[in-house]
mmCIF file of C-alpha atoms and ligand atoms in Angstrom:
data_model
loop_
_atom_site.group_PDB
_atom_site.id
_atom_site.type_symbol
_atom_site.label_atom_id
_atom_site.label_comp_id
_atom_site.label_asym_id
_atom_site.label_seq_id
_atom_site.Cartn_x
_atom_site.Cartn_y
_atom_site.Cartn_z
ATOM 1 C CA MET A 1 -18.001 26.319 16.580
ATOM 2 C CA ALA A 2 -18.033 23.207 14.400
ATOM 3 C CA ILE A 3 -21.305 22.928 12.510
ATOM 4 C CA ILE A 4 -20.291 19.619 10.917
ATOM 5 C CA GLU A 5 -18.457 16.938 12.877
ATOM 6 C CA VAL A 6 -17.556 13.697 11.166
ATOM 7 C CA ASP A 7 -15.862 10.789 12.888
ATOM 8 C CA SER A 8 -14.636 7.657 11.066
ATOM 9 C CA LEU A 9 -17.312 7.915 8.379
ATOM 10 C CA THR A 10 -17.248 4.792 6.231
ATOM 11 C CA LYS A 11 -19.082 3.474 3.176
ATOM 12 C CA ARG A 12 -18.580 0.126 1.477
ATOM 13 C CA TYR A 13 -19.838 -0.783 -1.984
ATOM 14 C CA PRO A 14 -19.677 -4.174 -3.706
ATOM 15 C CA LEU A 15 -16.763 -4.582 -6.096
ATOM 16 C CA PRO A 16 -18.164 -4.192 -9.640
ATOM 17 C CA ASN A 17 -16.577 -7.441 -10.893
ATOM 18 C CA LYS A 18 -16.895 -9.451 -7.654
ATOM 19 C CA LYS A 19 -20.220 -8.646 -6.030
ATOM 20 C CA SER A 20 -19.535 -10.842 -2.984
ATOM 21 C CA GLU A 21 -16.639 -8.568 -1.996
ATOM 22 C CA ALA A 22 -16.783 -4.927 -0.951
ATOM 23 C CA PHE A 23 -14.414 -2.002 -1.277
ATOM 24 C CA LEU A 24 -14.201 1.129 0.853
ATOM 25 C CA ALA A 25 -15.661 4.011 -1.166
ATOM 26 C CA VAL A 26 -15.199 6.184 1.933
ATOM 27 C CA ASN A 27 -12.610 4.938 4.388
ATOM 28 C CA ALA A 28 -13.056 6.166 7.977
ATOM 29 C CA ILE A 29 -12.774 9.877 7.301
ATOM 30 C CA SER A 30 -12.925 12.371 10.172
ATOM 31 C CA LEU A 31 -13.298 16.129 9.827
ATOM 32 C CA ARG A 32 -14.714 19.244 11.464
ATOM 33 C CA ILE A 33 -16.175 22.104 9.492
ATOM 34 C CA GLU A 34 -16.587 25.405 11.301
ATOM 35 C CA GLU A 35 -19.732 27.515 11.047
ATOM 36 C CA GLY A 36 -19.341 30.126 8.288
ATOM 37 C CA GLU A 37 -16.624 28.286 6.357
ATOM 38 C CA ILE A 38 -16.521 27.589 2.642
ATOM 39 C CA TYR A 39 -15.086 24.082 2.704
ATOM 40 C CA GLY A 40 -13.975 22.341 -0.477
ATOM 41 C CA ILE A 41 -13.568 18.616 -1.065
ATOM 42 C CA LEU A 42 -11.168 17.764 -3.895
ATOM 43 C CA GLY A 43 -10.039 14.472 -5.339
ATOM 44 C CA PRO A 44 -9.815 12.427 -8.514
ATOM 45 C CA ASN A 45 -12.869 10.767 -10.074
ATOM 46 C CA GLY A 46 -14.079 7.982 -7.811
ATOM 47 C CA ALA A 47 -12.245 9.325 -4.729
ATOM 48 C CA GLY A 48 -15.434 9.242 -2.644
ATOM 49 C CA LYS A 49 -16.408 12.935 -2.584
ATOM 50 C CA THR A 50 -20.032 12.564 -3.683
ATOM 51 C CA THR A 51 -20.524 9.514 -1.462
ATOM 52 C CA THR A 52 -19.246 11.550 1.503
ATOM 53 C CA LEU A 53 -21.633 14.418 0.734
ATOM 54 C CA GLU A 54 -24.540 12.011 0.239
ATOM 55 C CA MET A 55 -23.932 10.423 3.637
ATOM 56 C CA LEU A 56 -23.894 13.888 5.273
ATOM 57 C CA GLU A 57 -27.096 14.802 3.411
ATOM 58 C CA GLY A 58 -28.872 11.623 4.509
ATOM 59 C CA LEU A 59 -29.202 10.446 0.890
ATOM 60 C CA THR A 60 -26.900 7.446 1.339
ATOM 61 C CA ASP A 61 -26.807 5.132 4.362
ATOM 62 C CA ILE A 62 -23.748 5.382 6.602
ATOM 63 C CA ASP A 63 -22.090 1.981 7.143
ATOM 64 C CA SER A 64 -20.134 3.066 10.206
ATOM 65 C CA GLY A 65 -18.930 6.218 11.905
ATOM 66 C CA ILE A 66 -20.791 9.296 13.066
ATOM 67 C CA ALA A 67 -21.830 12.512 11.330
ATOM 68 C CA LEU A 68 -23.307 15.425 13.268
ATOM 69 C CA ILE A 69 -24.722 18.534 11.596
ATOM 70 C CA ASP A 70 -25.518 21.426 13.903
ATOM 71 C CA GLY A 71 -25.114 18.921 16.722
ATOM 72 C CA ILE A 72 -27.727 16.546 15.291
ATOM 73 C CA ASP A 73 -26.892 12.941 14.408
ATOM 74 C CA VAL A 74 -27.537 12.427 10.682
ATOM 75 C CA GLN A 75 -28.463 8.761 11.125
ATOM 76 C CA GLU A 76 -30.601 9.145 14.224
ATOM 77 C CA ASN A 77 -32.489 12.244 13.178
ATOM 78 C CA PRO A 78 -32.345 12.678 9.397
ATOM 79 C CA TYR A 79 -35.558 14.715 9.286
ATOM 80 C CA ALA A 80 -34.194 17.378 11.662
ATOM 81 C CA VAL A 81 -30.956 17.508 9.652
ATOM 82 C CA LYS A 82 -32.867 17.948 6.379
ATOM 83 C CA GLN A 83 -34.556 21.028 7.866
ATOM 84 C CA ARG A 84 -31.126 22.618 8.339
ATOM 85 C CA ILE A 85 -29.394 21.769 5.075
ATOM 86 C CA GLY A 86 -29.762 22.739 1.431
ATOM 87 C CA VAL A 87 -28.683 20.286 -1.239
ATOM 88 C CA GLN A 88 -27.795 21.093 -4.826
ATOM 89 C CA LEU A 89 -27.357 17.887 -6.734
ATOM 90 C CA GLN A 90 -24.958 17.190 -9.629
ATOM 91 C CA ALA A 91 -27.831 16.854 -12.107
ATOM 92 C CA ASN A 92 -31.312 18.109 -11.413
ATOM 93 C CA GLU A 93 -34.381 16.865 -13.189
ATOM 94 C CA TYR A 94 -37.511 18.859 -12.630
ATOM 95 C CA PHE A 95 -41.102 18.274 -13.616
ATOM 96 C CA ASP A 96 -41.715 19.361 -17.170
ATOM 97 C CA GLY A 97 -44.256 22.074 -17.814
ATOM 98 C CA VAL A 98 -43.944 23.744 -14.393
ATOM 99 C CA SER A 99 -42.542 27.273 -14.079
ATOM 100 C CA LEU A 100 -39.692 28.321 -11.785
ATOM 101 C CA VAL A 101 -42.101 30.156 -9.481
ATOM 102 C CA GLU A 102 -44.405 27.123 -9.257
ATOM 103 C CA LEU A 103 -41.482 24.774 -8.599
ATOM 104 C CA LEU A 104 -40.099 26.926 -5.777
ATOM 105 C CA THR A 105 -43.556 27.117 -4.201
ATOM 106 C CA LEU A 106 -43.863 23.330 -4.480
ATOM 107 C CA PHE A 107 -40.427 22.674 -2.947
ATOM 108 C CA ALA A 108 -41.187 25.056 -0.083
ATOM 109 C CA ALA A 109 -44.467 23.220 0.567
ATOM 110 C CA LEU A 110 -42.486 19.971 0.892
ATOM 111 C CA TYR A 111 -40.665 21.632 3.798
ATOM 112 C CA ASP A 112 -43.932 22.992 5.145
ATOM 113 C CA ARG A 113 -42.721 26.520 4.474
ATOM 114 C CA HIS A 114 -44.008 29.556 2.671
ATOM 115 C CA VAL A 115 -41.468 31.409 0.542
ATOM 116 C CA ASP A 116 -41.546 34.443 -1.690
ATOM 117 C CA PRO A 117 -40.472 32.761 -4.966
ATOM 118 C CA LEU A 118 -39.665 36.078 -6.648
ATOM 119 C CA ALA A 119 -37.393 37.122 -3.778
ATOM 120 C CA LEU A 120 -35.588 33.772 -4.074
ATOM 121 C CA LEU A 121 -35.236 34.215 -7.837
ATOM 122 C CA ASP A 122 -33.841 37.709 -7.168
ATOM 123 C CA ARG A 123 -31.143 36.182 -4.974
ATOM 124 C CA VAL A 124 -29.945 34.025 -7.864
ATOM 125 C CA ASN A 125 -30.556 36.748 -10.456
ATOM 126 C CA LEU A 126 -33.323 34.866 -12.280
ATOM 127 C CA ARG A 127 -36.391 37.029 -11.661
ATOM 128 C CA ASP A 128 -36.788 37.689 -15.378
ATOM 129 C CA LYS A 129 -37.178 33.915 -15.892
ATOM 130 C CA ALA A 130 -39.895 33.550 -13.241
ATOM 131 C CA ASN A 131 -42.430 32.084 -15.676
ATOM 132 C CA ALA A 132 -39.941 30.053 -17.703
ATOM 133 C CA LYS A 133 -39.706 26.269 -17.440
ATOM 134 C CA PRO A 134 -36.393 24.779 -16.211
ATOM 135 C CA THR A 135 -35.805 23.245 -19.655
ATOM 136 C CA GLN A 136 -35.804 26.773 -21.097
ATOM 137 C CA LEU A 137 -32.818 27.818 -18.954
ATOM 138 C CA SER A 138 -29.165 27.773 -19.972
ATOM 139 C CA GLY A 139 -26.760 25.513 -18.065
ATOM 140 C CA GLY A 140 -25.576 28.353 -15.813
ATOM 141 C CA GLN A 141 -29.133 29.498 -15.151
ATOM 142 C CA GLN A 142 -30.128 25.916 -14.290
ATOM 143 C CA GLN A 143 -27.262 25.729 -11.789
ATOM 144 C CA ARG A 144 -28.386 29.001 -10.202
ATOM 145 C CA PHE A 145 -31.990 27.776 -10.128
ATOM 146 C CA SER A 146 -30.972 24.546 -8.415
ATOM 147 C CA ILE A 147 -29.302 26.701 -5.738
ATOM 148 C CA ALA A 148 -32.549 28.682 -5.362
ATOM 149 C CA CYS A 149 -34.329 25.337 -4.813
ATOM 150 C CA ALA A 150 -31.740 24.426 -2.177
ATOM 151 C CA LEU A 151 -32.457 27.709 -0.368
ATOM 152 C CA VAL A 152 -36.225 27.252 0.122
ATOM 153 C CA ASN A 153 -35.783 26.059 3.716
ATOM 154 C CA ASP A 154 -33.290 28.833 4.598
ATOM 155 C CA PRO A 155 -30.525 26.304 5.353
ATOM 156 C CA LYS A 156 -27.608 26.798 7.724
ATOM 157 C CA VAL A 157 -25.438 24.543 5.574
ATOM 158 C CA LEU A 158 -25.468 24.392 1.774
ATOM 159 C CA PHE A 159 -23.992 21.366 -0.022
ATOM 160 C CA LEU A 160 -22.895 21.912 -3.622
ATOM 161 C CA ASP A 161 -21.667 18.972 -5.712
ATOM 162 C CA GLU A 162 -19.474 20.313 -8.534
ATOM 163 C CA PRO A 163 -21.497 23.547 -8.814
ATOM 164 C CA THR A 164 -19.545 25.065 -11.705
ATOM 165 C CA THR A 165 -18.852 21.997 -13.838
ATOM 166 C CA GLY A 166 -19.711 22.746 -17.460
ATOM 167 C CA LEU A 167 -20.181 26.486 -16.967
ATOM 168 C CA ASP A 168 -18.511 29.127 -19.135
ATOM 169 C CA PRO A 169 -16.074 31.450 -17.297
ATOM 170 C CA GLN A 170 -18.642 34.215 -16.929
ATOM 171 C CA ALA A 171 -21.349 31.924 -15.516
ATOM 172 C CA LYS A 172 -18.697 30.390 -13.240
ATOM 173 C CA HIS A 173 -17.737 33.828 -11.858
ATOM 174 C CA ASN A 174 -21.449 34.650 -11.386
ATOM 175 C CA LEU A 175 -21.886 31.490 -9.351
ATOM 176 C CA TRP A 176 -18.788 32.210 -7.247
ATOM 177 C CA ALA A 177 -20.205 35.666 -6.501
ATOM 178 C CA LEU A 178 -23.488 34.053 -5.422
ATOM 179 C CA ILE A 179 -21.692 31.530 -3.197
ATOM 180 C CA ARG A 180 -19.658 34.329 -1.556
ATOM 181 C CA GLU A 181 -22.825 36.369 -1.028
ATOM 182 C CA LEU A 182 -24.596 33.443 0.673
ATOM 183 C CA ASN A 183 -21.504 32.793 2.775
ATOM 184 C CA ASN A 184 -21.249 36.476 3.772
ATOM 185 C CA GLY A 185 -24.799 36.100 5.082
ATOM 186 C CA GLY A 186 -23.484 33.430 7.467
ATOM 187 C CA MET A 187 -24.223 30.234 5.516
ATOM 188 C CA THR A 188 -21.704 27.411 5.740
ATOM 189 C CA ILE A 189 -20.912 26.042 2.284
ATOM 190 C CA VAL A 190 -19.516 22.583 1.559
ATOM 191 C CA LEU A 191 -18.643 21.923 -2.063
ATOM 192 C CA THR A 192 -16.855 19.415 -4.233
ATOM 193 C CA THR A 193 -14.917 20.614 -7.235
ATOM 194 C CA HIS A 194 -12.419 19.637 -9.907
ATOM 195 C CA ASN A 195 -11.668 23.305 -10.514
ATOM 196 C CA MET A 196 -8.423 24.205 -8.749
ATOM 197 C CA GLU A 197 -8.963 27.960 -9.102
ATOM 198 C CA GLU A 198 -12.347 27.532 -7.452
ATOM 199 C CA ALA A 199 -10.776 25.605 -4.597
ATOM 200 C CA GLU A 200 -7.941 28.083 -4.153
ATOM 201 C CA THR A 201 -9.877 31.334 -4.371
ATOM 202 C CA LEU A 202 -13.264 30.396 -2.938
ATOM 203 C CA CYS A 203 -12.555 27.925 -0.138
ATOM 204 C CA ASN A 204 -11.334 28.780 3.362
ATOM 205 C CA ARG A 205 -10.174 25.184 3.787
ATOM 206 C CA ILE A 206 -9.752 22.217 1.492
ATOM 207 C CA ALA A 207 -9.881 18.481 2.088
ATOM 208 C CA ILE A 208 -8.191 16.255 -0.476
ATOM 209 C CA MET A 209 -9.550 12.726 -0.839
ATOM 210 C CA ASP A 210 -7.999 9.802 -2.690
ATOM 211 C CA HIS A 211 -9.233 6.201 -2.829
ATOM 212 C CA GLY A 212 -11.823 6.923 -0.138
ATOM 213 C CA SER A 213 -9.354 8.408 2.358
ATOM 214 C CA LEU A 214 -8.655 11.950 3.463
ATOM 215 C CA VAL A 215 -5.043 12.581 2.463
ATOM 216 C CA ALA A 216 -4.736 16.273 3.420
ATOM 217 C CA GLU A 217 -6.792 19.075 4.926
ATOM 218 C CA ASP A 218 -5.830 22.719 5.469
ATOM 219 C CA THR A 219 -6.155 26.235 4.076
ATOM 220 C CA PRO A 220 -5.206 26.507 0.381
ATOM 221 C CA GLN A 221 -2.168 28.614 1.291
ATOM 222 C CA ALA A 222 -0.906 26.140 3.902
ATOM 223 C CA LEU A 223 -1.376 23.209 1.488
ATOM 224 C CA ILE A 224 0.567 25.045 -1.235
ATOM 225 C CA LEU A 225 3.405 25.928 1.145
ATOM 226 C CA LYS A 226 3.614 22.352 2.373
ATOM 227 C CA HIS A 227 3.163 20.396 -0.852
ATOM 228 C CA ALA A 228 4.103 22.784 -3.700
ATOM 229 C CA PRO A 229 6.566 25.323 -2.252
ATOM 230 C CA GLU A 230 8.496 25.960 -5.501
ATOM 231 C CA PRO A 231 7.450 29.310 -7.026
ATOM 232 C CA PRO A 232 6.191 29.101 -10.632
ATOM 233 C CA SER A 233 8.058 31.075 -13.264
ATOM 234 C CA ALA A 234 6.547 34.582 -13.433
ATOM 235 C CA PRO A 235 3.632 34.784 -15.884
ATOM 236 C CA ILE A 236 4.213 37.363 -18.608
ATOM 237 C CA HIS A 237 0.537 37.749 -19.517
ATOM 238 C CA GLY A 238 -2.960 36.546 -18.678
ATOM 239 C CA ASP A 239 -4.368 33.298 -19.978
ATOM 240 C CA ILE A 240 -7.143 32.263 -22.388
ATOM 241 C CA GLU A 241 -9.695 32.575 -19.594
ATOM 242 C CA ASP A 242 -8.779 36.281 -19.302
ATOM 243 C CA VAL A 243 -9.145 36.677 -23.078
ATOM 244 C CA PHE A 244 -12.546 34.961 -22.984
ATOM 245 C CA LEU A 245 -13.720 37.233 -20.160
ATOM 246 C CA ALA A 246 -12.366 40.379 -21.870
ATOM 247 C CA LEU A 247 -14.223 39.568 -25.084
ATOM 248 C CA THR A 248 -17.477 38.157 -23.698
ATOM 249 C CA GLY A 249 -17.742 39.464 -20.119
ATOM 250 C CA HIS A 250 -20.547 41.911 -19.471
ATOM 251 C CA GLY A 251 -20.083 42.317 -15.729
ATOM 252 C CA LEU A 252 -20.525 39.663 -13.088
ATOM 253 C CA ARG A 253 -24.289 39.804 -12.613
ATOM 254 C CA ASP A 254 -25.336 39.896 -16.288
HETATM 255 P P1 LIG B 301 -16.331 12.091 -9.283
HETATM 256 O O1 LIG B 301 -15.251 13.113 -9.160
HETATM 257 O O2 LIG B 301 -16.163 11.258 -10.520
HETATM 258 O O3 LIG B 301 -17.714 12.643 -9.115
HETATM 259 P P2 LIG B 301 -16.352 11.051 -6.540
HETATM 260 O O4 LIG B 301 -15.105 11.363 -5.799
HETATM 261 O O5 LIG B 301 -17.540 11.888 -6.250
HETATM 262 O O6 LIG B 301 -16.059 11.019 -8.098
HETATM 263 P P3 LIG B 301 -18.012 8.827 -5.741
HETATM 264 O O7 LIG B 301 -19.140 9.124 -6.673
HETATM 265 O O8 LIG B 301 -18.199 9.136 -4.301
HETATM 266 O O9 LIG B 301 -16.666 9.518 -6.254
HETATM 267 O O10 LIG B 301 -17.655 7.293 -5.901
HETATM 268 C C1 LIG B 301 -16.699 6.650 -5.061
HETATM 269 C C2 LIG B 301 -16.606 5.184 -5.479
HETATM 270 O O11 LIG B 301 -17.820 4.523 -5.097
HETATM 271 C C3 LIG B 301 -16.440 4.960 -6.974
HETATM 272 O O12 LIG B 301 -15.552 3.874 -7.160
HETATM 273 C C4 LIG B 301 -17.825 4.613 -7.441
HETATM 274 O O13 LIG B 301 -17.801 3.772 -8.568
HETATM 275 C C5 LIG B 301 -18.396 3.892 -6.232
HETATM 276 N N1 LIG B 301 -19.855 4.035 -6.117
HETATM 277 C C6 LIG B 301 -20.532 5.198 -5.993
HETATM 278 N N2 LIG B 301 -21.856 4.980 -5.868
HETATM 279 C C7 LIG B 301 -22.019 3.617 -5.943
HETATM 280 C C8 LIG B 301 -23.141 2.737 -5.866
HETATM 281 N N3 LIG B 301 -24.373 3.216 -5.692
HETATM 282 N N4 LIG B 301 -22.910 1.413 -5.960
HETATM 283 C C9 LIG B 301 -21.660 0.922 -6.114
HETATM 284 N N5 LIG B 301 -20.553 1.687 -6.172
HETATM 285 C C10 LIG B 301 -20.720 3.013 -6.085
#
C-alpha cells in the first residue's frame, strides 16, 4: 500500500537575479512510496530535494499538484498529516540551557502527547546524555537526538534531510543501524543524501532529481544495471574508510 502518493507536485521560486520571473524548483514530480520502504532522494545541489521534502512535510506551500500521506491531503489537512510524520531537519537549533529530557518532554507536549524521554533516548543510544544540553553533544549525537525529537509523536513516516552529512564513518554506521532498526519496526523512511553508499546499501528504492525534475526512480540494483552496467575493475583491498573503521571503530553502538 502506498503511504505517500505525489502527483505533479510543483514549486516555483523567483529567479534570484530577476525577481519578476520564476523558475521551477520542483517541476511536476509524481511518485508513490510504499509503506515500510526506505526511499532515498538523490540529486546535485539545488536539484529540489529539500523543497520536495518540505512540501510533503507541510513546511513549504505547494504551488500545484497533490501530495497525500497515509491517504490525507497535505494541503487540505496539514494538522492531521503532522500527527503522522516525524521531521528531522538539516540543522536543528534548540533552546539553550534545556536538557535533552526536558526538550523531549516539551516537544511531546506540543503534540499533546506524553512520552518516556529516557526510553526515547535509549532508542537513539543517548540515555547517558539525558541531562546534557544539546550544545554539549557531538555532531553525531546531535543528529541522533534530532531523530529522537522526530519520534515523539510515534510517526508512521520519518523524513530525514541529509541525516549523515558531516558524520565520521563510525557515527554514520551508527545512524544507519538506527534507521534500519526504525524501519524494521515498520516505519517508512524518506531521506535525502549525497552519500552514494548510503543510497545503495540503505534504500529500497531511489529517486534521482535534477533541475527540479525526477529523472529516474527504481531499486539501486535496477538503476545500476540500467545506467552503469560495466563492472568495475576488481578491488584488491579495502579503502580508507575501512582503515578508519579498523583503527577507530569500537562496535556499532558505542
Ligand atoms: P542541496 O543538495 O544543496 O541541499 P536541494 O536539492 O535540496 O539542494 P533545494 O534546497 O530544494 O535543493 O533548492 C532547489 C532550488 O530552489 C535551488 O535553486 C534553491 O536556490 C531554490 N530555493 C530553495 N528555497 C528557496 C527560497 N526560499 N526562495 C527562493 N529560492 C529557493
